[in-house]
Short mmCIF file of C-alpha atoms in Angstrom, two decimals:
data_model
loop_
_atom_site.label_atom_id
_atom_site.label_comp_id
_atom_site.label_asym_id
_atom_site.label_seq_id
_atom_site.Cartn_x
_atom_site.Cartn_y
_atom_site.Cartn_z
CA UNK A 105 -67.80 40.36 -271.21
CA UNK A 106 -69.34 43.56 -270.03
CA UNK A 107 -71.54 43.19 -266.95
CA UNK A 108 -74.67 45.44 -266.34
CA UNK A 109 -77.86 45.31 -264.32
CA UNK A 110 -81.51 45.26 -265.36
CA UNK A 111 -84.20 47.57 -263.43
CA UNK A 112 -87.73 48.51 -263.75
CA UNK A 113 -89.15 52.13 -263.25
CA UNK A 114 -89.66 52.62 -259.60
CA UNK A 115 -87.08 50.25 -258.25
CA UNK A 116 -85.73 52.68 -256.01
CA UNK A 117 -88.87 53.61 -254.39
CA UNK A 118 -89.49 57.45 -254.17
CA UNK A 119 -92.55 59.50 -254.20
CA UNK A 120 -93.40 58.34 -257.86
CA UNK A 121 -92.07 55.66 -260.32
CA UNK A 122 -90.03 58.47 -262.07
CA UNK A 123 -88.34 59.38 -258.65
CA UNK A 124 -87.77 55.63 -258.03
CA UNK A 125 -86.03 55.18 -261.37
CA UNK A 126 -83.76 58.23 -260.77
CA UNK A 127 -82.98 56.86 -257.32
CA UNK A 128 -82.11 53.37 -258.55
CA UNK A 129 -80.06 54.81 -261.29
CA UNK A 130 -78.07 56.85 -258.93
CA UNK A 131 -77.54 53.92 -256.58
CA UNK A 132 -76.31 51.52 -259.21
CA UNK A 133 -73.94 54.20 -260.47
CA UNK A 134 -72.61 54.69 -256.93
CA UNK A 135 -72.23 50.89 -256.60
CA UNK A 136 -69.98 50.88 -259.60
CA UNK A 137 -72.25 49.87 -262.58
CA UNK A 138 -71.90 51.80 -265.82
CA UNK A 139 -75.01 50.72 -267.62
CA UNK A 140 -78.72 50.21 -266.52
CA UNK A 141 -81.08 48.25 -268.90
CA UNK A 142 -84.88 48.96 -268.35
CA UNK A 143 -87.90 47.48 -270.29
CA UNK A 144 -90.89 49.42 -271.35
CA UNK A 145 -93.87 47.62 -270.06
CA UNK A 146 -97.39 48.31 -271.37
CA UNK A 147 -98.78 49.48 -268.21
CA UNK A 148 -95.83 51.53 -266.86
CA UNK A 149 -94.77 55.30 -267.32
CA UNK A 150 -93.09 56.18 -270.62
CA UNK A 151 -89.61 54.99 -270.25
CA UNK A 152 -87.80 57.52 -272.52
CA UNK A 153 -89.38 60.41 -270.57
CA UNK A 154 -88.18 58.72 -267.11
CA UNK A 155 -84.65 58.38 -268.79
CA UNK A 156 -84.53 62.02 -269.95
CA UNK A 157 -85.31 62.99 -266.35
CA UNK A 158 -82.77 60.48 -264.84
CA UNK A 159 -79.82 61.25 -267.12
CA UNK A 160 -80.24 65.04 -266.38
CA UNK A 161 -80.15 64.30 -262.68
CA UNK A 162 -77.42 61.53 -262.78
CA UNK A 163 -74.36 61.52 -264.63
CA UNK A 164 -71.65 58.81 -265.28
CA UNK A 165 -73.84 56.01 -266.21
CA UNK A 166 -75.49 54.87 -269.47
CA UNK A 167 -79.23 53.93 -269.89
CA UNK A 168 -80.46 51.28 -272.36
CA UNK A 169 -84.12 50.38 -273.18
CA UNK A 170 -84.49 46.65 -273.27
CA UNK A 171 -86.66 46.62 -274.90
CA UNK A 172 -89.04 49.33 -276.26
CA UNK A 173 -92.02 47.97 -278.47
CA UNK A 174 -92.32 49.55 -281.84
CA UNK A 175 -95.95 48.94 -282.83
CA UNK A 176 -97.45 51.83 -280.82
CA UNK A 177 -95.05 54.52 -282.15
CA UNK A 178 -93.92 55.73 -285.47
CA UNK A 179 -90.36 55.83 -286.49
CA UNK A 180 -90.17 59.58 -286.85
CA UNK A 181 -91.74 59.88 -283.24
CA UNK A 182 -89.31 57.50 -281.73
CA UNK A 183 -86.34 59.10 -283.32
CA UNK A 184 -87.55 62.46 -281.96
CA UNK A 185 -87.69 61.11 -278.51
CA UNK A 186 -84.51 59.06 -278.58
CA UNK A 187 -82.44 61.78 -280.02
CA UNK A 188 -83.64 64.29 -277.40
CA UNK A 189 -82.97 61.97 -274.58
CA UNK A 190 -79.50 61.49 -276.08
CA UNK A 191 -79.05 65.16 -276.46
CA UNK A 192 -79.89 65.43 -272.61
CA UNK A 193 -77.73 62.65 -271.55
CA UNK A 194 -74.70 63.52 -273.72
CA UNK A 195 -74.85 60.54 -275.77
CA UNK A 196 -75.63 57.80 -272.91
CA UNK A 197 -78.61 56.25 -274.55
CA UNK A 198 -78.73 52.68 -276.16
CA UNK A 199 -81.97 52.10 -277.91
CA UNK A 200 -83.13 48.35 -277.67
CA UNK A 201 -86.42 47.83 -279.69
CA UNK A 202 -88.71 44.72 -279.88
CA UNK A 203 -92.11 43.75 -281.00
CA UNK A 204 -93.53 42.72 -277.67
CA UNK A 205 -95.83 39.60 -278.06
CA UNK A 206 -98.88 38.64 -280.19
CA UNK A 207 -101.17 38.70 -277.02
CA UNK A 208 -100.20 42.11 -276.24
CA UNK A 209 -100.05 43.57 -279.74
CA UNK A 210 -103.67 42.01 -280.78
CA UNK A 211 -105.42 42.09 -277.33
CA UNK A 212 -104.06 45.27 -275.77
CA UNK A 213 -103.15 47.55 -278.70
CA UNK A 214 -105.34 46.24 -281.49
CA UNK A 215 -102.42 45.88 -283.94
CA UNK A 216 -101.87 42.89 -286.22
CA UNK A 217 -99.07 40.48 -285.36
CA UNK A 218 -99.00 39.56 -289.13
CA UNK A 219 -95.16 39.23 -290.60
CA UNK A 220 -93.49 40.60 -287.64
CA UNK A 221 -89.98 40.66 -289.35
CA UNK A 222 -91.28 42.68 -292.08
CA UNK A 223 -92.83 45.03 -289.75
CA UNK A 224 -89.35 45.70 -287.85
CA UNK A 225 -87.54 45.95 -291.30
CA UNK A 226 -89.85 48.67 -292.22
CA UNK A 227 -89.45 50.38 -288.96
CA UNK A 228 -85.75 50.41 -289.16
CA UNK A 229 -86.02 51.78 -292.81
CA UNK A 230 -87.52 54.83 -291.27
CA UNK A 231 -85.73 54.98 -287.90
CA UNK A 232 -82.09 54.46 -288.83
CA UNK A 233 -81.54 57.15 -291.31
CA UNK A 234 -83.37 59.75 -288.95
CA UNK A 235 -81.19 58.55 -285.90
CA UNK A 236 -78.05 59.16 -288.05
CA UNK A 237 -79.19 62.84 -288.71
CA UNK A 238 -80.48 62.11 -292.41
CA UNK A 239 -83.86 62.22 -294.10
CA UNK A 240 -86.04 59.07 -294.40
CA UNK A 241 -87.69 58.15 -297.45
CA UNK A 242 -89.17 54.77 -296.93
CA UNK A 243 -92.52 53.40 -298.13
CA UNK A 244 -93.82 50.11 -296.67
CA UNK A 245 -96.84 47.73 -296.09
CA UNK A 246 -96.94 48.55 -292.61
CA UNK A 247 -94.95 51.76 -291.82
CA UNK A 248 -94.05 54.56 -294.23
CA UNK A 249 -91.51 57.20 -293.13
CA UNK A 250 -90.75 60.52 -295.15
CA UNK A 251 -88.91 63.49 -294.03
CA UNK A 252 -86.09 64.72 -291.57
CA UNK A 253 -85.73 65.99 -288.21
CA UNK A 254 -83.73 69.12 -286.80
CA UNK A 255 -82.11 68.17 -283.55
CA UNK A 256 -78.57 69.47 -283.77
CA UNK A 257 -75.93 68.20 -281.57
CA UNK A 258 -77.88 64.95 -280.72
CA UNK A 259 -75.50 61.84 -280.95
CA UNK A 260 -76.88 58.74 -282.70
CA UNK A 261 -77.70 56.09 -280.31
CA UNK A 262 -76.78 52.35 -281.08
CA UNK A 263 -79.92 50.31 -281.95
CA UNK A 264 -80.41 46.75 -280.94
CA UNK A 265 -83.32 44.41 -281.62
CA UNK A 266 -84.76 41.72 -279.31
CA UNK A 267 -84.17 38.92 -281.91
CA UNK A 268 -84.48 35.19 -280.92
CA UNK A 269 -85.73 33.47 -284.13
CA UNK A 270 -83.22 33.05 -287.23
CA UNK A 271 -85.09 35.64 -289.40
CA UNK A 272 -84.96 38.29 -286.74
CA UNK A 273 -81.38 37.43 -285.81
CA UNK A 274 -80.40 37.83 -289.29
CA UNK A 275 -82.19 41.12 -289.50
CA UNK A 276 -80.28 42.15 -286.28
CA UNK A 277 -76.95 41.17 -287.84
CA UNK A 278 -77.41 42.92 -291.20
CA UNK A 279 -78.72 46.24 -289.79
CA UNK A 280 -78.26 46.90 -286.06
CA UNK A 281 -75.59 46.87 -283.30
CA UNK A 282 -76.74 43.41 -282.14
CA UNK A 283 -79.47 41.48 -280.15
CA UNK A 284 -80.90 41.59 -276.68
CA UNK A 285 -81.95 38.22 -275.35
CA UNK A 286 -84.06 37.03 -272.27
CA UNK A 287 -84.59 33.60 -270.95
CA UNK A 288 -81.96 32.39 -273.31
CA UNK A 289 -79.07 30.14 -271.95
CA UNK A 290 -75.57 29.44 -272.96
CA UNK A 291 -75.93 26.50 -275.08
CA UNK A 292 -78.58 28.46 -277.31
CA UNK A 293 -76.32 31.55 -277.43
CA UNK A 294 -73.32 29.42 -278.44
CA UNK A 295 -75.20 27.23 -281.00
CA UNK A 296 -77.99 29.39 -282.35
CA UNK A 297 -78.02 33.15 -281.39
CA UNK A 298 -74.41 33.91 -281.86
CA UNK A 299 -73.67 32.16 -284.88
CA UNK A 300 -76.78 33.26 -286.77
CA UNK A 301 -76.14 36.94 -285.82
CA UNK A 302 -72.57 37.03 -286.75
CA UNK A 303 -72.97 35.14 -290.12
CA UNK A 304 -75.42 37.77 -291.04
CA UNK A 305 -73.27 40.57 -289.94
CA UNK A 306 -70.39 39.77 -292.31
CA UNK A 307 -67.70 42.23 -291.42
CA UNK A 308 -69.86 44.33 -289.05
CA UNK A 309 -69.11 44.16 -285.34
CA UNK A 310 -72.46 43.06 -283.51
CA UNK A 311 -72.94 42.09 -280.01
CA UNK A 312 -75.18 39.58 -278.03
CA UNK A 313 -76.57 41.04 -274.82
CA UNK A 314 -78.00 38.61 -272.71
CA UNK A 315 -80.29 39.13 -269.69
CA UNK A 316 -81.34 36.59 -267.04
CA UNK A 317 -82.86 36.61 -263.58
CA UNK A 318 -80.36 36.52 -260.67
CA UNK A 319 -80.53 35.74 -257.19
CA UNK A 320 -77.47 35.18 -254.72
CA UNK A 321 -79.14 33.50 -251.76
CA UNK A 322 -78.74 30.97 -249.06
CA UNK A 323 -82.13 29.39 -249.60
CA UNK A 324 -82.12 28.36 -253.28
CA UNK A 325 -85.28 26.45 -253.04
CA UNK A 326 -87.30 29.54 -251.91
CA UNK A 327 -85.76 31.52 -254.64
CA UNK A 328 -86.29 28.99 -257.23
CA UNK A 329 -90.11 28.99 -256.14
CA UNK A 330 -90.18 32.69 -256.34
CA UNK A 331 -88.66 32.64 -259.94
CA UNK A 332 -91.13 29.96 -260.96
CA UNK A 333 -94.10 32.32 -259.77
CA UNK A 334 -92.71 35.77 -260.86
CA UNK A 335 -91.43 34.66 -264.21
CA UNK A 336 -94.17 32.24 -264.98
CA UNK A 337 -95.49 34.25 -267.98
CA UNK A 338 -92.16 33.68 -269.86
CA UNK A 339 -92.71 29.94 -269.83
CA UNK A 340 -96.01 30.48 -272.01
CA UNK A 341 -95.07 33.09 -274.60
CA UNK A 342 -94.16 31.28 -277.51
CA UNK A 343 -90.88 33.09 -278.28
CA UNK A 344 -89.32 32.50 -274.93
CA UNK A 345 -90.85 29.01 -274.56
CA UNK A 346 -88.85 28.28 -277.69
CA UNK A 347 -85.75 29.36 -276.01
CA UNK A 348 -86.39 27.52 -272.83
CA UNK A 349 -86.94 24.27 -274.91
CA UNK A 350 -83.85 24.72 -276.77
CA UNK A 351 -81.82 24.72 -273.58
CA UNK A 352 -83.82 21.75 -272.26
CA UNK A 353 -85.24 24.02 -269.34
CA UNK A 354 -88.77 23.05 -267.96
CA UNK A 355 -89.49 26.57 -266.92
CA UNK A 356 -88.07 30.18 -266.28
CA UNK A 357 -86.94 29.20 -262.83
CA UNK A 358 -84.31 26.99 -264.56
CA UNK A 359 -83.07 30.01 -266.58
CA UNK A 360 -82.68 32.05 -263.51
CA UNK A 361 -79.20 32.24 -261.83
CA UNK A 362 -79.71 31.09 -258.29
CA UNK A 363 -77.61 30.02 -255.42
CA UNK A 364 -74.54 31.04 -253.49
CA UNK A 365 -71.88 33.43 -254.99
CA UNK A 366 -69.83 30.76 -256.39
CA UNK A 367 -72.60 29.02 -257.88
CA UNK A 368 -74.04 32.20 -259.62
CA UNK A 369 -70.50 33.23 -260.59
CA UNK A 370 -70.13 29.68 -262.45
CA UNK A 371 -73.14 30.27 -264.33
CA UNK A 372 -72.29 33.74 -265.34
CA UNK A 373 -68.90 32.26 -266.71
CA UNK A 374 -70.85 29.92 -268.63
CA UNK A 375 -72.56 32.81 -270.45
CA UNK A 376 -69.12 34.35 -271.09
CA UNK A 377 -67.69 31.19 -272.56
CA UNK A 378 -70.79 31.00 -274.84
CA UNK A 379 -69.85 34.24 -276.39
CA UNK A 380 -72.09 36.73 -274.80
CA UNK A 381 -70.80 40.23 -275.14
CA UNK A 382 -72.56 41.90 -272.28
CA UNK A 383 -74.47 40.14 -269.41
CA UNK A 384 -77.28 41.78 -267.74
CA UNK A 385 -78.36 40.57 -264.24
CA UNK A 386 -82.10 41.13 -263.53
CA UNK A 387 -81.96 40.81 -259.63
CA UNK A 388 -84.77 39.53 -257.81
CA UNK A 389 -85.41 38.33 -254.16
CA UNK A 390 -85.38 40.18 -250.80
CA UNK A 391 -83.46 43.44 -250.68
CA UNK A 392 -80.70 41.79 -249.10
CA UNK A 393 -80.51 39.09 -251.83
CA UNK A 394 -80.71 41.76 -254.74
CA UNK A 395 -77.95 43.65 -252.80
CA UNK A 396 -75.71 40.49 -252.83
CA UNK A 397 -76.57 39.80 -256.25
CA UNK A 398 -75.38 43.37 -257.45
CA UNK A 399 -72.17 42.74 -255.58
CA UNK A 400 -71.45 39.31 -257.29
CA UNK A 401 -72.28 40.99 -260.65
CA UNK A 402 -69.73 43.71 -259.96
CA UNK A 403 -66.90 41.16 -258.77
CA UNK A 404 -67.47 39.26 -262.26
CA UNK A 405 -66.48 42.31 -264.44
#
């Protein structure tokens, strides 16, 4: 199982969020990590632009979008940006895509949440050929993509989709490199995510990338209270609520890996045994606790 770390734009401080992202990427590379996953949040700077700057400044580490919502961009526009970043980075980009959530799509972007699996499928119809250097010719109900791009020398990035429900997992298995999960525990991975994904993939090699909050600490009660507050929204969003319920967890604080080095290492091992191909630790807590968490992640590689 590969071990990676999750971060946000601005995690490293700096004069601007982009400076912070560059500094954090450099720091975790120097610590020994080989991949950083970062989410595109609706209110933050453009992630792919930050990645272009960061990979120009920092070598020796991959960057992955975990995840980038599709509704606010066209497949050709995204392919242009992703291929440009991969050209700059020398092929160090992994492209994780998702649909965000109904409350964001409808209330913030003014985009219908209707038939999300169909929407993602049509987006891939246009995106995947373009990333592979081929023209797209896809007509859909939500998205149509026609034409090609000229970005010579740009490697094709692997594409993952955030898939939790059975139909989206089947789509991921049939057409992408795998799935990226959040708030999803070992029993759910072993009994639901992995078998559904692998069955749909057939002979194709696909991966389960699982991200969870992590805090190595001597005060588990305080960390659990912080997790309950910081991640409360994920206990309310339907897709994550379903994953928590499958696991029998009351809330996100139960999903978080909290405790001493040995206690957290044991829970990471549970993810490995469940069939996770890449575990991504989203560190939280004090700067000291986050540093301890990153050190523990490295020791589990």
